[in-house]
Amino acid sequence: MSTQNEQRLDVDVSVVGLGAMGTIMAHAFLKQGKRVAVWNRSPGKAAALVAAGAQLCDSAHAALSASPVTVFVLLDDQATHGVLGMPGVMAALAGRTVIDYTTNGRDEGLALQALVNAAGGLYVKGMIVAYPRNVGHRQSHTLHTGDREGFEQHRALLEALAGQTMFLPWDEALAFATVLHAQAFATMMAFFEAVGASERFGLPVAETARLLLDTSRFFISDALEEAVRRLEAQDFAGDQARLDVHAGAFAHIAQALHAQGAWTPVFDAVCGVVQRAESMGHGDQDIVAATQVFAAANPPETAAQRPV
């Protein structure tokens, strides 16, 4: 096994933390021909990477010293501070960039940026919009904030992780990440709910899941494209299908689901939203007018919000 002691390596990027995501990120860099140094508390996790050409460092300090940029992919904020507190690490930050994909909050990220900056380094907070299997995919996205200089210096390197990468200021980046993940996982849960409910109708689950995916792909993609167009143009005309028409159809769908004993909290919430939008006077508009329900200053109280 190839190891390196406390010496500077001629490598392009170091990766600290070799869990599922860190390991696949390191492999993605190697596949793009990058020279990669790695470090992990449990060095055995690096065996496959070393076999693929990575250099294994025997300390976090050696990993940071090895290259101009180090990617952190650690368990949590506590683990990150643990690494930064290791011998020699803070001194090694001077003149280098840390790109941190560890999950943490705004305050934790800003504190880390201040810490790295005080040591003479640059800090970039990264968020990857992909499961490990799609790291390196040209259609995957990464979102970054923190020190723009560090991001711009290493943008080309980061494109090895995702074909689409962007940088936003801290507050904008975190707000966008919040609504992005809320939308993505709500979409997934709606799919899971429909697949689960199909079993109540006696449909074969796996086959129905595939059929739902294939049948809805264009319909949903086109509907979202049309929604963006209407929002950009502020065009809410109900020329395709009015919101009140949707509300009536949704009531029939909900009745059919409930009649089979299906538990459908996601679709029930959808019905509640369109009913609320209709009560706000949007019944004769396109369903995209439902955005006004969520933008309202005083949203309706939900069952989850009510005190027990």
XYZ file of C-alpha atoms in Angstrom:
308
model
C 0.000 0.000 0.000
C 1.363 3.396 -0.992
C 1.600 5.803 1.954
C 3.030 9.255 2.436
C 4.418 10.790 5.589
C 4.568 14.478 6.529
C 5.719 15.659 3.130
C 4.166 17.682 0.353
C 2.821 15.577 -2.488
C 2.502 16.666 -6.072
C -1.257 16.070 -6.227
C -4.293 18.016 -7.410
C -6.743 17.413 -4.570
C -6.919 15.808 -1.148
C -10.024 14.083 0.208
C -10.513 13.842 3.969
C -13.239 11.414 5.048
C -13.869 8.163 3.196
C -17.455 7.279 3.931
C -19.722 6.382 1.005
C -19.781 9.907 -0.427
C -16.120 10.746 0.213
C -14.959 7.500 -1.357
C -16.982 7.956 -4.515
C -15.865 11.600 -4.786
C -12.236 10.484 -4.628
C -12.935 7.878 -7.320
C -14.603 10.574 -9.456
C -11.471 12.716 -9.250
C -9.294 9.738 -10.190
C -11.520 8.913 -13.168
C -10.954 12.454 -14.440
C -7.201 11.924 -14.291
C -6.661 13.969 -11.131
C -3.836 13.162 -8.740
C -5.545 12.427 -5.439
C -4.361 12.170 -1.840
C -6.684 10.704 0.789
C -6.895 10.388 4.560
C -9.360 8.655 6.843
C -9.358 7.787 10.541
C -9.703 4.148 9.499
C -7.033 3.776 6.790
C -8.380 0.414 5.677
C -11.206 2.217 3.883
C -8.640 3.652 1.466
C -7.481 0.296 0.065
C -9.571 0.402 -3.119
C -8.635 4.029 -3.738
C -4.932 3.292 -3.312
C -5.300 0.400 -5.746
C -6.872 2.878 -8.186
C -3.926 5.270 -7.859
C -4.633 7.495 -4.859
C -1.916 8.381 -2.361
C -2.745 7.493 1.250
C -1.601 10.043 3.827
C -0.922 9.022 7.395
C -2.356 12.187 8.963
C -4.875 14.922 8.257
C -1.981 17.397 8.280
C -0.224 15.435 5.537
C -3.398 15.371 3.456
C -3.931 19.133 3.701
C -0.259 19.796 3.013
C -0.340 17.582 -0.050
C -2.377 19.790 -2.359
C -3.796 23.281 -2.851
C -7.360 22.128 -2.144
C -8.831 19.638 0.309
C -12.351 18.237 0.134
C -13.911 17.455 3.523
C -16.639 14.783 3.539
C -17.097 14.038 7.226
C -19.928 12.827 9.426
C -20.899 16.127 11.006
C -19.684 19.491 12.264
C -18.143 17.914 15.347
C -16.050 15.599 13.170
C -14.893 18.576 11.098
C -13.727 20.461 14.169
C -12.047 17.271 15.340
C -9.968 17.148 12.163
C -9.146 20.855 12.331
C -7.944 20.328 15.886
C -5.428 17.646 14.924
C -1.701 18.462 15.097
C -0.480 20.752 12.336
C -3.800 21.061 10.531
C -4.490 24.747 11.225
C -0.979 25.693 10.124
C -1.458 23.712 6.907
C -4.529 25.783 5.964
C -2.512 28.866 5.017
C -2.749 29.529 1.294
C -5.039 26.556 0.716
C -8.743 26.003 0.083
C -11.080 23.747 2.035
C -14.214 22.624 0.203
C -16.541 21.228 2.829
C -19.326 18.825 1.826
C -20.039 17.855 5.428
C -23.656 18.463 6.448
C -23.995 21.431 8.783
C -26.102 24.546 9.314
C -25.591 28.181 8.420
C -24.055 29.223 11.732
C -21.725 26.230 11.790
C -20.630 26.907 8.213
C -19.981 30.582 8.854
C -17.966 29.701 11.962
C -15.852 27.275 9.944
C -15.307 29.879 7.244
C -14.110 32.366 9.869
C -11.792 29.740 11.360
C -10.252 28.784 8.020
C -9.947 32.424 6.944
C -8.193 33.308 10.205
C -5.645 30.594 9.427
C -5.003 32.128 6.001
C -7.106 29.735 3.955
C -10.273 29.907 1.873
C -13.459 28.065 2.787
C -16.100 26.879 0.338
C -19.256 25.185 1.578
C -20.472 22.584 -0.889
C -23.767 20.755 -1.298
C -24.156 17.972 -3.840
C -27.615 17.342 -5.238
C -27.098 13.653 -5.871
C -26.894 10.315 -4.170
C -23.426 8.709 -4.275
C -24.325 6.690 -7.384
C -24.649 9.895 -9.432
C -21.501 11.692 -8.306
C -19.653 12.584 -11.501
C -22.794 12.450 -13.652
C -22.997 15.271 -16.172
C -26.614 16.007 -15.179
C -25.916 16.132 -11.438
C -25.652 19.507 -9.702
C -23.518 20.943 -6.941
C -24.189 24.171 -5.070
C -21.477 26.178 -3.335
C -21.153 29.213 -1.091
C -18.516 30.770 1.158
C -15.387 32.271 -0.422
C -16.079 32.837 -4.119
C -12.352 33.123 -4.834
C -11.803 29.558 -3.659
C -14.725 28.329 -5.746
C -13.541 30.050 -8.927
C -9.988 28.783 -8.464
C -11.186 25.192 -8.303
C -14.342 25.255 -10.437
C -12.836 22.975 -13.088
C -11.877 20.442 -10.421
C -15.387 20.486 -8.951
C -16.888 19.668 -12.334
C -15.471 16.173 -11.834
C -18.124 15.734 -9.140
C -21.100 17.062 -11.118
C -21.572 18.393 -14.603
C -23.513 21.390 -13.309
C -22.020 23.536 -10.556
C -23.015 26.929 -9.207
C -22.099 29.472 -6.543
C -24.496 31.641 -4.522
C -24.042 33.933 -1.488
C -24.571 32.247 1.897
C -28.177 33.205 2.638
C -29.336 32.701 -0.939
C -27.538 29.358 -1.216
C -29.038 27.985 1.985
C -32.520 29.263 1.137
C -32.323 27.686 -2.311
C -30.985 24.404 -0.927
C -33.862 24.340 1.559
C -36.632 24.765 -1.011
C -34.868 22.512 -3.520
C -34.717 19.592 -1.122
C -38.245 20.238 0.145
C -39.506 20.038 -3.444
C -37.400 17.021 -4.398
C -38.296 14.890 -1.400
C -41.968 15.876 -1.482
C -41.996 14.670 -5.093
C -40.380 11.388 -4.071
C -42.854 10.880 -1.240
C -45.797 11.513 -3.583
C -44.432 8.755 -5.823
C -43.900 6.384 -2.894
C -47.430 7.105 -1.680
C -48.944 6.351 -5.083
C -46.965 3.120 -5.387
C -47.978 2.040 -1.890
C -51.620 2.912 -2.524
C -51.591 0.852 -5.710
C -51.257 -2.278 -3.591
C -54.592 -1.450 -1.944
C -56.155 -1.662 -5.405
C -54.578 -5.071 -5.991
C -52.107 -3.786 -8.565
C -48.642 -5.376 -8.823
C -46.393 -2.916 -7.008
C -43.141 -3.184 -8.969
C -44.851 -3.129 -12.358
C -47.066 -0.228 -11.305
C -44.054 1.743 -10.078
C -42.390 1.385 -13.486
C -45.613 2.266 -15.302
C -46.138 5.347 -13.108
C -42.613 6.528 -13.829
C -42.896 6.019 -17.578
C -46.401 7.463 -17.874
C -45.863 10.537 -15.721
C -42.359 11.538 -16.837
C -43.366 13.800 -19.741
C -46.602 14.968 -18.110
C -44.851 16.213 -14.968
C -41.807 17.634 -16.750
C -44.021 19.572 -19.155
C -46.270 20.798 -16.329
C -43.291 22.169 -14.406
C -41.846 23.832 -17.513
C -45.236 25.451 -18.112
C -45.409 26.543 -14.465
C -42.025 28.282 -14.744
C -43.120 29.995 -17.965
C -46.314 31.232 -16.328
C -44.481 32.471 -13.233
C -41.951 34.316 -15.388
C -44.748 35.925 -17.405
C -47.123 36.291 -14.432
C -49.678 34.545 -16.622
C -52.201 32.651 -14.492
C -54.984 32.408 -17.074
C -56.979 29.200 -16.715
C -56.890 28.375 -20.405
C -55.579 24.807 -19.958
C -57.383 23.547 -16.864
C -58.696 25.836 -14.147
C -57.768 25.312 -10.543
C -61.396 24.636 -9.560
C -61.547 21.889 -12.194
C -58.485 20.312 -10.596
C -60.113 20.616 -7.158
C -63.190 18.715 -8.328
C -61.106 15.963 -9.916
C -58.907 15.698 -6.837
C -61.954 15.136 -4.627
C -62.926 12.112 -6.734
C -59.356 10.755 -6.629
C -59.200 11.145 -2.848
C -62.562 9.413 -2.454
C -61.362 6.448 -4.526
C -58.135 6.178 -2.514
C -59.918 6.373 0.833
C -62.502 3.816 -0.275
C -59.658 1.317 -0.652
C -58.334 2.124 2.804
C -55.203 3.813 1.474
C -53.355 6.201 3.799
C -52.570 9.188 1.573
C -51.381 12.179 3.647
C -49.463 13.669 0.722
C -52.401 13.693 -1.669
C -54.752 14.776 1.126
C -52.481 17.782 1.635
C -52.629 18.492 -2.111
C -56.422 18.538 -1.899
C -56.239 20.934 1.034
C -53.970 23.284 -0.893
C -56.216 23.543 -3.944
C -59.255 24.023 -1.713
C -57.442 26.821 0.079
C -56.407 28.389 -3.238
C -59.990 28.205 -4.467
C -61.223 29.919 -1.290
C -58.658 32.687 -1.903
C -60.262 33.449 -5.267
C -57.949 31.542 -7.609
C -60.520 29.018 -8.818
C -60.709 30.407 -12.360
C -56.922 30.554 -12.741
C -54.308 27.988 -13.724
C -53.254 25.553 -11.008
C -49.876 27.320 -10.787
C -51.780 30.016 -8.873
C -51.530 27.597 -5.930
C -48.103 29.164 -5.347
C -50.031 32.035 -3.758
C -51.194 29.732 -0.959
C -47.619 28.981 0.059
C -46.519 32.597 -0.320
C -49.330 33.852 1.929
C -48.233 35.788 5.007
C -50.596 33.843 7.286
C -50.740 30.217 6.156
C -53.582 28.036 7.433
C -52.894 25.966 10.527
C -52.233 22.340 9.693
C -52.903 19.278 11.775
C -49.152 18.886 12.310
C -48.959 22.417 13.722
C -51.951 22.169 16.067
C -51.176 21.606 19.743
C -52.249 18.235 21.085
